[in-house]
Each structure stands twice: as structure tokens, then as C-alpha cells.
Amino acid sequence: MDILDDIAVTLDADGMMERLHMGGKSPSFKVLFDELIGEVLPVAKPKVLFKVSYLDGRTEDSVTVEGVEFHSRILRKNLEKAERVFPYIVTAGRELETIPVEKGDVMREYCLDAVKECILEEALLHLEAHMQARFQPGTMAHMNPGSLKDWPVSQQPVLFSLFGDVEGLIGVKLTESNVMDPIKSVSGIHFPTEVDFKSCKLCTRHPCVKRRAAYDPDMALHYKWG
Ligand code: SF4
């Protein structure tokens, strides 16, 4: 099991505004982003917890990793040929919860949320680069509990059980409804694949601001999904 917590965070107001399609908007947004970035950078401490794990077994609709059984027909199909997988939990960090937002300051709250999201994305990219450099797994895809009904969020504690004391290790805990706290955290399993798999391709939710790929009816057919 590895923890990566030396993750360089780079943020700039112009990049943030471009990301949010706010280019050309009022200069007061740039002032707000500059202010927020100035507050966030000194405290930001994103963290990655991951491990290299091997499959123990498969049934028709489950896979077992290090003795822990995951129930998901799609995960099972994705791991048809895999032996080695990379379970992970990534967080933008509890430290960001200390940045104050006055009640009712909707704009600051919105922009701070975007900044936290950016930090989380940087941590996820850091993990991917680290795995490629250290383990050379080739093309990878990932699945996250809760992104599809097939692998519901109720499987989150099962994934956490692979790591032990996640809160003690990186400050992330699960709420009663199995949502991660801090909310700007992501968990899942990276796996080697020859398929350009993305859960979004099997997901019909619309609209979704986080969509990373269009719904793909051929892929849905391939996975016998939907
Ligand atoms: S479209 Fe949205 S809800 Fe569906 S899997 Fe992608 S990110 Fe998740």
C-alpha cells in the first residue's frame, strides 16, 4: 500500500476561468479566483492512497481481490483478463475544509468548489502518471463505486476494506450513506484494458456536467447494459 502526498498543485485564475467557460466575464471573477488561489495554495495537501492487488477469483457477476468480493457484472467483465489491478482512494484533502465561506456568498462557494475540483483532478492525474512510470501497466481504465447502478455506492465500504484505516491514513471517511467525506474525493479500481472503457459510455444521465464521454449504444450492447 502506498500513500502519495507530495503532489504539486498549480492553479491560476485564467486557467480556472477558462475551465468554467467564464472567459470574458467580469474582472471581479478574476479577482475572486486570485484571492481564493492565494488562500488555498498554502494549505492544499491532496493525497493518494493506492495499492497493487491481484485477483483471487471470479464468478459470473463478481470478482474477488485479495479476499474481498466485489459484486458488479461490468467490473467482472472488465477484469476478464486482468490479474493485477490498482484500487485507489484520492482526495483533494481535508485541509481545504478550513477555507471559510460566509453563508449566502454563493459566488465564492461556487468558485471554491471549482478550485477544489481542480486540485482533485491534479491528484488523479498524479496517480495515473505514477502508476505508468512505476508499473508500466499499459492502457488503463477505471471504475468507481456508485458511478453505475451495476456497481452501487453500497460497495464503497467493501473497497475501503482493502485499505484498513483510510481516515487515519489520508483523512477520508464514509458517511452513513457511503458518500466520501471530504466530498472532493474519488475511489475506484484502475485496471489494464484493451477497451476504451468509461462508465459514462454506459450512463444515460442527462444532463451531467461531469460527463467524460458520450453514451455509446454499441458499448451498452457489448456489456449487455441498459
Ligand atoms: S455521465 Fe455523469 S453520472 Fe454518468 S457515469 Fe458519467 S459522470 Fe457519472
XYZ file of C-alpha atoms and ligand atoms in Angstrom:
234
model
C 0.000 0.000 0.000
C 1.328 3.441 -0.923
C 0.470 6.991 0.041
C 1.397 9.829 -2.296
C 1.094 13.174 -0.572
C 3.825 15.199 -2.218
C 1.662 16.368 -5.086
C 2.494 19.662 -6.752
C -0.595 21.844 -7.133
C -0.590 24.526 -9.808
C -3.567 26.833 -10.162
C -4.071 30.084 -11.989
C -7.099 32.333 -12.238
C -7.142 32.496 -16.049
C -6.985 28.699 -16.333
C -9.788 28.320 -13.801
C -11.996 30.789 -15.679
C -11.336 29.077 -18.979
C -12.196 25.730 -17.433
C -15.515 27.135 -16.230
C -16.195 28.871 -19.559
C -16.039 32.224 -17.783
C -13.617 33.886 -20.189
C -14.671 37.462 -20.920
C -16.786 37.614 -17.758
C -16.496 40.398 -15.218
C -12.940 41.113 -13.954
C -14.338 40.642 -10.444
C -14.281 36.858 -11.065
C -10.563 37.002 -11.755
C -10.070 38.966 -8.535
C -12.096 36.337 -6.667
C -10.110 33.444 -8.151
C -6.803 35.176 -7.424
C -7.948 35.689 -3.826
C -9.102 32.078 -3.436
C -5.975 30.613 -5.001
C -3.895 32.718 -2.621
C -5.777 31.195 0.316
C -5.867 27.623 -0.986
C -2.299 27.031 -2.187
C -0.601 27.361 1.220
C -2.906 24.753 2.811
C -3.724 22.359 -0.064
C -2.456 18.840 0.630
C -4.098 16.384 -1.790
C -3.420 12.729 -1.098
C -3.467 9.419 -2.921
C -3.838 6.011 -1.312
C -3.418 3.062 -3.635
C -2.171 -0.478 -3.779
C -1.220 -3.145 -6.256
C -3.610 -6.072 -5.869
C -4.167 -9.401 -7.540
C -7.398 -11.174 -8.392
C -8.227 -14.303 -6.384
C -11.356 -15.400 -8.214
C -14.345 -14.650 -10.399
C -17.972 -15.682 -10.537
C -20.484 -14.697 -13.201
C -21.162 -11.326 -11.581
C -18.390 -10.780 -9.048
C -14.624 -10.622 -8.685
C -12.513 -11.252 -5.618
C -9.463 -9.108 -4.968
C -7.249 -10.005 -2.008
C -10.126 -11.976 -0.497
C -12.578 -9.073 -0.874
C -15.550 -9.767 -3.143
C -16.940 -7.014 -5.391
C -20.380 -7.503 -6.900
C -20.578 -5.942 -10.341
C -21.225 -7.655 -13.640
C -19.491 -4.859 -15.565
C -16.428 -4.836 -13.316
C -16.322 -8.611 -13.688
C -16.389 -8.258 -17.485
C -13.731 -5.543 -17.414
C -11.464 -7.769 -15.340
C -11.950 -10.810 -17.577
C -8.258 -10.933 -18.484
C -6.781 -8.841 -15.666
C -4.626 -10.344 -12.965
C -3.223 -7.153 -11.470
C -5.384 -4.158 -10.518
C -4.855 -0.870 -8.681
C -7.522 0.026 -6.098
C -7.279 3.681 -5.048
C -8.720 6.498 -2.972
C -7.781 10.066 -3.892
C -8.728 13.220 -2.030
C -8.276 16.942 -2.529
C -7.660 16.886 1.230
C -9.476 17.736 4.432
C -7.228 20.812 4.780
C -9.376 22.627 2.203
C -12.376 22.438 4.538
C -10.699 25.169 6.606
C -11.152 27.776 3.855
C -14.048 29.935 5.081
C -17.145 30.809 3.058
C -19.694 33.173 4.524
C -23.273 31.897 4.475
C -25.003 33.209 1.381
C -21.805 34.007 -0.544
C -22.854 31.812 -3.449
C -20.188 33.046 -5.869
C -17.307 32.357 -3.509
C -18.768 28.953 -2.689
C -19.091 28.103 -6.406
C -15.551 29.229 -7.240
C -14.038 27.476 -4.209
C -15.803 24.282 -5.245
C -14.213 24.611 -8.711
C -10.774 25.151 -7.189
C -11.170 22.020 -5.022
C -12.321 20.042 -8.062
C -9.204 21.155 -9.942
C -6.971 20.014 -7.088
C -8.709 16.632 -7.028
C -8.162 16.262 -10.781
C -4.462 17.066 -10.373
C -4.176 14.368 -7.714
C -5.893 11.832 -10.001
C -3.520 12.710 -12.847
C -0.603 12.383 -10.435
C -1.725 8.853 -9.550
C -2.055 7.866 -13.221
C 1.400 9.226 -14.066
C 2.882 7.495 -11.018
C 1.350 4.125 -11.917
C 2.528 4.348 -15.518
C 6.073 5.316 -14.504
C 6.412 2.681 -11.793
C 4.419 -0.303 -13.064
C 4.073 0.242 -16.849
C 0.570 -1.275 -16.901
C -0.185 -0.057 -20.446
C -3.603 1.327 -21.298
C -5.758 1.635 -18.203
C -9.391 2.345 -17.413
C -11.165 2.639 -14.103
C -14.490 2.095 -12.397
C -15.846 3.860 -9.322
C -18.464 2.501 -6.905
C -21.644 4.487 -7.435
C -20.993 5.633 -10.986
C -23.284 2.910 -12.415
C -26.178 1.034 -10.810
C -24.276 -2.148 -11.590
C -21.611 -1.213 -9.009
C -23.564 0.797 -6.437
C -22.242 3.118 -3.789
C -23.112 0.454 -1.184
C -19.920 -1.291 -2.402
C -17.860 1.635 -1.161
C -17.142 0.110 2.303
C -16.013 -3.073 0.542
C -13.455 -1.078 -1.434
C -12.374 0.806 1.695
C -11.875 -2.517 3.491
C -8.925 -3.226 1.188
C -7.049 -0.362 2.841
C -7.900 -0.573 6.549
C -7.937 2.734 8.418
C -8.490 5.080 5.473
C -9.383 8.006 7.721
C -6.173 7.560 9.692
C -4.128 7.200 6.516
C -5.446 10.057 4.346
C -8.325 11.659 6.281
C -11.200 10.269 4.196
C -14.195 8.625 5.846
C -17.552 7.305 4.692
C -20.849 8.798 5.810
C -23.830 6.623 6.736
C -24.938 6.787 3.104
C -21.465 5.703 1.933
C -20.571 9.088 0.488
C -16.954 10.121 0.980
C -16.113 12.927 3.385
C -14.474 15.219 2.281
C -16.760 15.206 -0.728
C -13.891 16.088 -3.093
C -12.593 12.540 -3.003
C -12.753 9.692 -5.518
C -12.330 5.966 -5.039
C -12.160 3.173 -7.553
C -10.161 0.474 -9.240
C -7.767 1.081 -12.121
C -7.305 -1.910 -14.400
C -5.409 -2.675 -17.613
C -7.666 -2.874 -20.650
C -7.711 -3.002 -24.410
C -11.148 -1.351 -24.443
C -11.607 2.397 -24.185
C -13.921 1.892 -21.224
C -15.575 4.816 -19.470
C -18.609 4.404 -17.226
C -20.112 7.500 -18.890
C -20.437 5.498 -22.121
C -22.935 3.248 -20.339
C -24.697 6.036 -18.455
C -27.810 7.774 -19.765
C -27.919 10.523 -17.147
C -28.566 13.849 -18.812
C -27.514 16.496 -18.227
C -24.329 15.657 -16.335
C -21.628 18.320 -16.033
C -19.050 15.651 -15.246
C -19.691 13.529 -18.347
C -16.354 12.471 -19.900
C -17.699 10.574 -22.895
C -20.941 10.352 -24.871
C -23.355 7.477 -24.286
C -22.281 4.619 -26.567
C -25.116 2.267 -27.568
C -22.659 -0.236 -29.089
C -20.742 -0.433 -25.840
C -24.017 -0.807 -23.919
C -24.831 -3.736 -26.203
C -21.384 -5.230 -25.682
C -21.833 -5.086 -21.907
C -25.498 -6.120 -22.165
C -26.304 -2.994 -20.195
C -29.256 -0.626 -20.244
S -22.408 10.640 -17.160
Fe -22.160 11.619 -15.168
S -23.311 10.310 -13.711
Fe -22.994 9.120 -15.594
S -21.096 7.965 -15.182
Fe -20.510 9.862 -16.277
S -20.008 11.295 -14.635
Fe -21.165 9.629 -13.679
